[in-house]
Amino acid sequence: MKKVSILETSTVLVLMLVIMGLGVIKFKLSPQTPVLLVLGLITMWAKLRGFEWEDINQGIKNGIETGIIPIFIFILVGALISVWIAAGIIPTLMVIGFKLINVAWFVPSVFIVCSLVGTAVGSAFTVMSTVGIAFFGMGVTMGVNPALVAGAIISGAIFGDKCSPLSESTNLSAAVVDADLFDHIKNLMWSTVPAFVGALILFTIMGMGEAKSADMSKINQTVAILEQHFNVNFWVIIPIALMFICAWMRVPAVPTLFINIGVSVMFVFIGNPQITVTKIASIIENGFISKTGNIDVDQLLTRGGIASMMGTVALIVVTLSLGGILVHLGLIEQIMAPIAQRLNSDGKLILAVIASAIGVNLFIGEQFLSVILPGKAFKPTFERSGLANVTLSRALEDGGTVINYIVPWGVAGTFAANTFHVATLSYLPFVFFSLLSPVFSILSGFTGIGIKHPN
């Protein structure tokens, strides 16, 4: 494999970021086109620099391979959303929420509940696509800023995903650096708890401000519409309980989603015996179409379906292809390896890990690679510096796992934007947990608070 100088590598990566940033931020394009353009330019550059087509193709294959399971999960989530609405599960959650939650405490309540659910099920995607949609519908109905509601849901989902022993990303972060899972989760609290408290304070302040302008007159009207047009009753909560049971039994995401879709379809038939198999198939494939006659409710509940995830799947494929080329041709390693070898203080090391993880998120857009690549690059340096593995794994979570949700072309960011129909750059300023986690992690590094050393 040919070697490229650090200067040339840096130039290529910066130009990539500029092109994608201008496309998404300045020209407000969907991320697919800028990422595809960069992928084409990188392919041309690699060939001109003497790389073989076989190397380029292998990089694309390797990149896509890492995303096969997430892509399949997204397809199943699209089906799950549509059948949950058709079965009355999401409308029931909205009705219960309207009756229980005070509007003044709505935003912080959303953050707390999503945090608890996320910790229980260990999947941020599951939280966002189930209870998250219900909370989002409630917030929009009350007139709360949709971007703020999305930010509270996403922040809570990330917190739960980060703290749960069932989370794939949390298990990965511990495994990459050979750390004990529960020691890793315990050490995460040094940055996670301050970030949670800070986010809760901000959501409380902003939520009270939104409560003053909330339109409460719509709530009773919306509840009446939901009860009239959907199967709103306690029994449809069973699929939610089933989701928790599967999480407790450590059933993987794919079979959990299949089971939940099957049970939810059964509830669709129970609630509407006249519905046909053809109609159910259409709902799963194309999404649920709400026809209550109320424009606001119909906009909220017309969503889901496999087709709705195809834009996300397309972006994931081109993003992972780009990341695969960058990794296979050695460009990412070329940047990270020299940095890892030259750092000589705890604070600088942690700052470099977080910056590298954020950089991988920006350049590749894949959550797991933002943990794996910096983890492998910095592990020897952390060992030479006398730092415990859990110190590195925490930095990987704080710069890698939580940041992917606020990258417009990131896998998680794309999923969240597609789920709530809110652009990533719109909800980004309100994902306080993701914004605060790296800050407290860096402070920990420079102050020495929470820094672990091997016994």
Coordinates of C-alpha atoms in Angstrom, one line a residue:
M1 CA 0.0 0.0 0.0
K2 CA 1.4 3.4 -0.9
K3 CA 2.2 5.9 1.8
V4 CA 0.9 9.5 1.6
S5 CA 2.5 12.3 3.5
I6 CA 0.9 13.8 6.6
L7 CA 0.6 17.2 4.8
E8 CA -1.2 15.7 1.8
T9 CA -3.4 13.6 4.0
S10 CA -4.4 16.6 6.1
T11 CA -5.1 18.6 3.0
V12 CA -7.3 15.9 1.5
L13 CA -9.3 15.5 4.8
V14 CA -9.7 19.2 5.3
L15 CA -11.0 19.7 1.7
M16 CA -13.4 16.8 2.3
L17 CA -14.8 18.5 5.4
V18 CA -15.0 21.9 3.7
I19 CA -17.0 20.4 0.8
M20 CA -19.4 18.5 3.0
G21 CA -19.8 21.4 5.4
L22 CA -20.5 23.9 2.6
G23 CA -23.0 21.6 1.0
V24 CA -25.0 20.9 4.2
I25 CA -24.6 24.2 6.1
K26 CA -24.3 26.9 3.4
F27 CA -26.3 25.4 0.5
K28 CA -28.6 23.4 2.9
L29 CA -28.4 20.3 0.7
S30 CA -29.3 16.9 2.0
P31 CA -26.0 15.2 3.1
Q32 CA -26.3 12.4 0.5
T33 CA -25.1 14.7 -2.4
P34 CA -22.1 16.3 -0.7
V35 CA -20.9 13.0 0.7
L36 CA -21.3 11.3 -2.7
L37 CA -19.4 14.1 -4.4
V38 CA -16.5 13.7 -1.8
L39 CA -16.6 10.0 -2.4
G40 CA -16.2 10.5 -6.1
L41 CA -13.3 13.0 -5.6
I42 CA -11.5 10.7 -3.2
T43 CA -11.8 7.9 -5.6
M44 CA -10.3 10.0 -8.4
W45 CA -7.5 11.3 -6.1
A46 CA -6.6 7.8 -5.0
K47 CA -6.3 6.5 -8.5
L48 CA -4.2 9.5 -9.6
R49 CA -1.9 8.9 -6.6
G50 CA -1.3 5.3 -7.8
F51 CA -3.7 3.3 -5.7
E52 CA -5.1 0.3 -7.4
W53 CA -8.8 0.0 -8.2
E54 CA -8.8 -3.2 -6.2
D55 CA -7.7 -1.2 -3.1
I56 CA -10.5 1.4 -3.6
N57 CA -13.1 -1.3 -4.2
Q58 CA -12.0 -3.2 -1.1
G59 CA -12.2 -0.1 1.0
I60 CA -15.8 0.4 -0.1
K61 CA -16.6 -3.2 0.7
N62 CA -15.0 -3.1 4.1
G63 CA -16.8 0.2 5.0
I64 CA -20.2 -1.0 4.0
E65 CA -19.7 -4.4 5.8
T66 CA -19.6 -2.6 9.2
G67 CA -23.0 -1.1 8.6
I68 CA -25.0 -4.1 7.4
I69 CA -26.6 -4.8 10.8
P70 CA -27.4 -1.1 11.5
I71 CA -28.9 -0.7 8.0
F72 CA -31.1 -3.8 8.6
I73 CA -32.1 -2.4 12.0
F74 CA -33.1 0.9 10.4
I75 CA -35.4 -0.9 7.9
L76 CA -37.0 -2.8 10.8
V77 CA -37.4 0.4 12.8
G78 CA -39.3 2.0 9.8
A79 CA -41.7 -1.0 9.8
L80 CA -42.0 -0.8 13.6
I81 CA -42.9 2.9 13.7
S82 CA -45.7 2.4 11.2
V83 CA -47.3 -0.6 12.9
W84 CA -47.0 1.1 16.3
I85 CA -49.1 4.0 15.0
A86 CA -51.5 1.7 13.3
A87 CA -51.9 -0.4 16.4
G88 CA -52.6 2.7 18.5
I89 CA -49.4 2.3 20.7
I90 CA -47.9 5.7 19.9
P91 CA -51.4 7.5 20.1
T92 CA -52.0 5.8 23.5
L93 CA -48.6 7.0 24.8
M94 CA -49.5 10.5 23.7
V95 CA -52.9 10.4 25.4
I96 CA -51.4 9.1 28.7
G97 CA -48.7 11.7 28.5
F98 CA -51.1 14.6 27.9
K99 CA -53.0 13.5 31.0
L100 CA -49.9 13.1 33.3
I101 CA -47.3 15.6 32.3
N102 CA -47.4 19.3 33.3
V103 CA -46.4 21.5 30.4
A104 CA -44.1 23.6 32.6
W105 CA -42.0 20.4 33.3
F106 CA -42.6 18.8 29.9
V107 CA -39.1 19.2 28.4
P108 CA -37.1 18.1 31.4
S109 CA -39.6 15.3 32.0
V110 CA -38.9 14.1 28.4
F111 CA -35.2 14.1 29.0
I112 CA -35.5 12.1 32.3
V113 CA -38.0 9.5 31.0
C114 CA -35.9 8.9 27.8
S115 CA -32.8 8.6 29.9
L116 CA -34.5 5.9 32.1
V117 CA -35.9 4.0 29.1
G118 CA -32.6 4.2 27.3
T119 CA -30.8 2.8 30.3
A120 CA -33.3 -0.1 30.5
V121 CA -33.2 -1.1 26.8
G122 CA -29.7 0.0 25.9
S123 CA -30.6 1.4 22.5
A124 CA -30.9 5.1 21.7
F125 CA -32.4 4.2 18.3
T126 CA -35.2 2.2 20.0
V127 CA -35.9 5.1 22.4
M128 CA -36.2 7.7 19.7
S129 CA -38.3 5.6 17.4
T130 CA -40.8 4.5 20.0
V131 CA -41.5 6.7 23.1
G132 CA -39.5 9.5 21.4
I133 CA -42.0 9.8 18.6
A134 CA -44.9 10.0 21.2
F135 CA -43.1 12.7 23.2
F136 CA -42.3 14.6 20.0
G137 CA -46.0 14.5 19.0
M138 CA -47.0 15.9 22.4
G139 CA -44.5 18.7 22.3
V140 CA -45.5 19.8 18.8
T141 CA -49.2 19.7 19.8
M142 CA -48.5 22.0 22.8
G143 CA -46.5 24.4 20.6
V144 CA -43.1 23.7 22.1
N145 CA -40.1 24.2 19.8
P146 CA -39.7 20.9 17.8
A147 CA -35.9 21.2 17.8
L148 CA -35.9 21.6 21.6
V149 CA -38.1 18.5 22.1
A150 CA -36.0 16.5 19.7
G151 CA -32.9 17.7 21.6
A152 CA -34.4 16.5 24.9
I153 CA -35.4 13.1 23.4
I154 CA -32.0 12.5 21.8
S155 CA -30.1 13.7 24.8
G156 CA -32.0 11.3 27.1
A157 CA -31.6 8.4 24.6
I158 CA -27.9 9.0 24.3
F159 CA -27.5 9.1 28.1
G160 CA -29.3 5.8 28.5
D161 CA -27.4 4.2 25.7
K162 CA -24.1 5.3 27.2
C163 CA -24.9 4.1 30.7
S164 CA -26.6 0.8 29.9
P165 CA -24.7 -2.5 30.1
L166 CA -27.0 -3.7 27.3
S167 CA -25.7 -1.0 24.9
E168 CA -23.6 -2.1 21.9
S169 CA -21.6 1.1 21.9
T170 CA -20.8 0.9 25.6
N171 CA -19.8 -2.8 25.3
L172 CA -17.7 -1.9 22.3
S173 CA -15.9 1.0 24.0
A174 CA -14.9 -1.3 26.9
A175 CA -13.9 -4.2 24.6
V176 CA -11.7 -2.1 22.3
V177 CA -9.4 -1.2 25.2
D178 CA -9.8 -4.5 27.1
A179 CA -11.6 -2.9 30.0
D180 CA -14.1 -4.5 32.3
L181 CA -17.6 -3.4 31.2
F182 CA -18.9 -2.4 34.7
D183 CA -15.6 -0.7 35.6
H184 CA -16.0 1.3 32.4
I185 CA -19.6 2.3 33.2
K186 CA -18.6 3.3 36.7
N187 CA -15.8 5.5 35.4
L188 CA -18.1 7.1 32.8
M189 CA -19.9 8.8 35.7
W190 CA -17.1 11.3 36.2
S191 CA -18.2 13.1 33.0
T192 CA -21.6 11.6 32.4
V193 CA -23.3 12.8 35.7
P194 CA -22.1 16.4 35.4
A195 CA -23.2 16.4 31.7
F196 CA -26.6 15.0 32.7
V197 CA -27.1 17.6 35.5
G198 CA -26.0 20.4 33.3
A199 CA -28.4 19.3 30.5
L200 CA -31.3 18.9 33.0
I201 CA -30.8 22.4 34.2
L202 CA -30.7 23.8 30.7
F203 CA -33.8 21.8 29.7
T204 CA -35.7 23.0 32.8
I205 CA -34.9 26.6 32.1
M206 CA -35.7 26.4 28.4
G207 CA -38.8 24.3 29.1
M208 CA -40.3 26.8 31.4
G209 CA -39.7 29.5 28.8
E210 CA -41.6 27.4 26.2
A211 CA -44.4 26.7 28.7
K212 CA -45.3 30.4 28.7
S213 CA -46.1 30.3 25.0
A214 CA -47.6 26.8 24.9
D215 CA -51.0 26.5 23.3
M216 CA -52.9 24.3 25.8
S217 CA -56.2 24.6 23.9
K218 CA -55.1 22.0 21.4
I219 CA -54.5 19.3 24.0
N220 CA -58.1 18.4 24.7
Q221 CA -58.9 18.5 21.0
T222 CA -56.0 16.3 20.1
V223 CA -56.8 13.8 22.8
A224 CA -60.4 13.6 21.5
I225 CA -59.2 13.0 18.0
L226 CA -56.7 10.3 19.0
E227 CA -59.4 8.5 21.1
Q228 CA -61.8 8.7 18.2
H229 CA -59.6 7.5 15.4
F230 CA -57.1 5.1 17.1
N231 CA -57.3 2.1 19.3
V232 CA -56.4 3.9 22.5
N233 CA -56.4 1.6 25.5
F234 CA -54.1 0.2 28.2
W235 CA -53.6 -3.2 26.4
V236 CA -51.7 -1.8 23.5
I237 CA -48.8 -1.0 25.9
I238 CA -47.9 -4.7 25.9
P239 CA -45.4 -4.4 23.0
I240 CA -43.6 -1.7 25.1
A241 CA -43.4 -4.2 28.0
L242 CA -42.2 -6.8 25.6
M243 CA -39.4 -4.5 24.5
F244 CA -38.2 -4.2 28.1
I245 CA -38.4 -8.0 28.6
C246 CA -36.3 -8.6 25.5
A247 CA -33.7 -6.1 26.7
W248 CA -33.6 -7.8 30.1
M249 CA -33.1 -11.2 28.5
R250 CA -30.4 -9.6 26.3
V251 CA -32.1 -10.5 23.1
P252 CA -30.3 -8.8 20.2
A253 CA -31.9 -5.8 18.4
V254 CA -32.9 -7.7 15.2
P255 CA -35.0 -10.5 16.8
T256 CA -36.4 -8.0 19.3
L257 CA -37.7 -5.8 16.5
F258 CA -39.1 -8.8 14.6
I259 CA -40.9 -10.0 17.7
N260 CA -42.3 -6.5 18.4
I261 CA -43.4 -6.0 14.8
G262 CA -45.2 -9.3 14.9
V263 CA -47.0 -8.6 18.2
S264 CA -47.9 -5.1 17.0
V265 CA -49.4 -6.4 13.8
M266 CA -51.6 -8.7 15.9
F267 CA -52.9 -5.7 17.8
V268 CA -53.6 -3.9 14.5
F269 CA -55.9 -6.8 13.6
I270 CA -57.5 -6.9 17.0
G271 CA -58.2 -3.1 16.9
N272 CA -59.5 -3.2 13.3
P273 CA -60.8 -6.7 12.4
Q274 CA -61.8 -5.5 8.9
I275 CA -58.2 -4.6 7.9
T276 CA -56.7 -6.8 5.2
V277 CA -53.3 -8.4 4.9
T278 CA -52.7 -6.2 1.8
K279 CA -53.3 -3.1 3.9
I280 CA -51.0 -4.2 6.7
A281 CA -48.3 -4.9 4.1
S282 CA -48.8 -1.4 2.6
I283 CA -48.4 0.1 6.1
I284 CA -45.2 -1.8 6.7
E285 CA -43.8 -0.9 3.3
N286 CA -45.0 2.6 2.8
G287 CA -45.8 3.9 6.3
F288 CA -49.0 4.7 8.1
I289 CA -51.1 7.5 6.6
S290 CA -53.2 9.3 9.2
K291 CA -56.7 10.4 8.0
T292 CA -58.3 12.0 11.0
G293 CA -59.2 15.2 9.2
N294 CA -57.0 17.3 11.5
I295 CA -54.0 18.6 9.6
D296 CA -51.7 18.8 12.7
V297 CA -52.5 15.3 13.9
D298 CA -52.2 13.9 10.4
Q299 CA -48.8 15.5 9.9
L300 CA -47.6 14.0 13.2
L301 CA -48.8 10.5 12.7
T302 CA -48.2 10.0 8.9
R303 CA -44.8 8.4 9.1
G304 CA -42.9 5.2 9.3
G305 CA -42.6 2.4 6.8
I306 CA -39.6 0.8 5.1
A307 CA -39.7 3.3 2.3
S308 CA -39.2 6.2 4.8
M309 CA -35.8 4.7 5.7
M310 CA -34.4 4.5 2.2
G311 CA -32.9 8.0 2.3
T312 CA -31.1 7.1 5.5
V313 CA -29.9 3.8 4.1
A314 CA -28.6 5.6 1.0
L315 CA -26.6 8.1 3.1
I316 CA -25.3 5.3 5.3
V317 CA -24.0 3.3 2.3
V318 CA -22.2 6.3 0.7
T319 CA -20.9 7.5 4.1
L320 CA -19.5 4.1 5.1
S321 CA -18.1 3.7 1.6
L322 CA -16.2 6.9 2.1
G323 CA -15.0 5.9 5.5
G324 CA -13.9 2.5 4.2
I325 CA -11.7 4.1 1.6
L326 CA -10.1 6.5 4.1
V327 CA -9.4 3.6 6.5
H328 CA -8.2 1.1 3.9
L329 CA -5.9 3.5 2.2
G330 CA -4.4 4.4 5.6
L331 CA -5.3 8.1 5.6
I332 CA -7.0 8.1 9.1
E333 CA -4.1 6.1 10.7
Q334 CA -1.6 8.5 9.0
I335 CA -3.1 11.4 11.0
M336 CA -3.8 9.7 14.3
A337 CA -0.6 7.6 14.8
P338 CA 1.9 10.5 15.0
I339 CA -0.4 12.5 17.4
A340 CA -0.7 9.5 19.7
Q341 CA 3.0 9.1 20.0
R342 CA 3.9 12.7 20.8
L343 CA 1.6 13.5 23.7
N344 CA 3.1 13.7 27.2
S345 CA 0.4 14.7 29.6
D346 CA -2.9 13.2 30.8
G347 CA -4.9 16.3 29.7
K348 CA -3.4 16.4 26.3
L349 CA -3.9 12.7 25.8
I350 CA -7.6 12.8 26.6
L351 CA -8.0 16.0 24.5
A352 CA -6.4 14.3 21.6
V353 CA -8.5 11.1 21.9
I354 CA -11.7 13.2 22.1
A355 CA -10.6 15.4 19.1
S356 CA -9.7 12.3 17.1
A357 CA -13.0 10.6 17.9
I358 CA -14.9 13.7 16.8
G359 CA -12.7 13.9 13.7
V360 CA -13.6 10.3 12.7
N361 CA -17.3 11.2 13.2
L362 CA -16.9 14.2 10.9
F363 CA -14.9 12.4 8.2
I364 CA -16.4 9.0 8.3
G365 CA -19.8 9.5 10.0
E366 CA -19.9 6.1 11.7
Q367 CA -20.3 5.8 15.4
F368 CA -18.5 2.5 16.0
L369 CA -15.4 3.5 13.9
S370 CA -15.2 6.7 16.0
V371 CA -14.5 4.4 18.9
I372 CA -12.5 1.6 17.3
L373 CA -9.9 3.7 15.3
P374 CA -8.9 6.1 18.1
G375 CA -9.1 3.3 20.6
K376 CA -6.5 1.2 18.7
A377 CA -4.3 4.2 17.9
F378 CA -4.1 5.6 21.5
K379 CA -4.1 2.4 23.6
P380 CA -0.3 1.9 23.5
T381 CA 0.3 5.5 24.4
F382 CA -2.1 5.3 27.3
E383 CA -0.3 2.2 28.6
R384 CA 3.1 3.9 28.4
S385 CA 1.7 6.9 30.2
G386 CA 0.4 4.8 33.1
L387 CA -3.3 5.4 32.5
A388 CA -6.0 2.8 33.1
N389 CA -7.9 1.4 30.2
V390 CA -11.2 2.8 31.5
T391 CA -9.7 6.3 31.2
L392 CA -9.3 5.8 27.5
S393 CA -12.7 4.0 27.1
R394 CA -14.5 7.0 28.7
A395 CA -12.8 9.5 26.4
L396 CA -13.8 7.3 23.4
E397 CA -17.5 7.4 24.6
D398 CA -17.4 11.2 25.2
G399 CA -15.9 12.0 21.8
G400 CA -17.2 9.2 19.7
T401 CA -20.5 7.6 20.8
V402 CA -22.3 10.8 21.8
I403 CA -21.1 13.0 18.9
N404 CA -22.4 11.0 16.0
Y405 CA -26.0 12.1 16.8
I406 CA -25.1 15.7 16.0
V407 CA -23.2 15.1 12.7
P408 CA -25.5 15.8 9.7
W409 CA -24.0 13.0 7.6
G410 CA -23.5 10.7 10.6
V411 CA -25.4 7.4 10.8
A412 CA -27.0 8.3 14.1
G413 CA -27.6 12.0 13.2
T414 CA -29.3 10.9 9.9
F415 CA -31.5 8.5 11.8
A416 CA -32.6 11.1 14.3
A417 CA -33.3 13.7 11.7
N418 CA -35.3 11.2 9.7
T419 CA -37.3 10.0 12.7
F420 CA -38.4 13.4 13.9
H421 CA -38.3 15.3 10.5
V422 CA -36.1 17.9 12.1
A423 CA -32.8 18.8 10.4
T424 CA -29.7 17.8 12.4
L425 CA -28.4 21.3 12.4
S426 CA -31.7 22.5 13.8
Y427 CA -31.7 20.2 16.9
L428 CA -27.9 20.3 17.3
P429 CA -27.8 23.3 19.7
F430 CA -30.3 21.6 22.0
V431 CA -28.6 18.2 22.4
F432 CA -27.0 19.5 25.6
F433 CA -25.9 16.1 26.8
S434 CA -23.7 15.5 23.7
L435 CA -22.3 19.0 23.8
L436 CA -21.4 18.9 27.5
S437 CA -20.0 15.3 27.7
P438 CA -16.7 16.0 25.9
V439 CA -16.3 19.3 27.8
F440 CA -16.5 17.6 31.2
S441 CA -14.2 14.8 30.0
I442 CA -11.5 17.2 28.9
L443 CA -11.8 19.1 32.2
S444 CA -11.4 15.7 34.0
G445 CA -8.2 15.2 32.0
F446 CA -6.6 18.5 32.9
T447 CA -7.7 18.6 36.5
G448 CA -7.0 14.9 37.2
I449 CA -10.4 14.4 38.7
G450 CA -11.6 10.9 37.9
I451 CA -8.4 9.9 36.1
K452 CA -7.7 6.2 36.8
H453 CA -4.3 4.5 37.0
P454 CA -3.7 0.8 37.0
N455 CA -3.5 -0.7 40.5

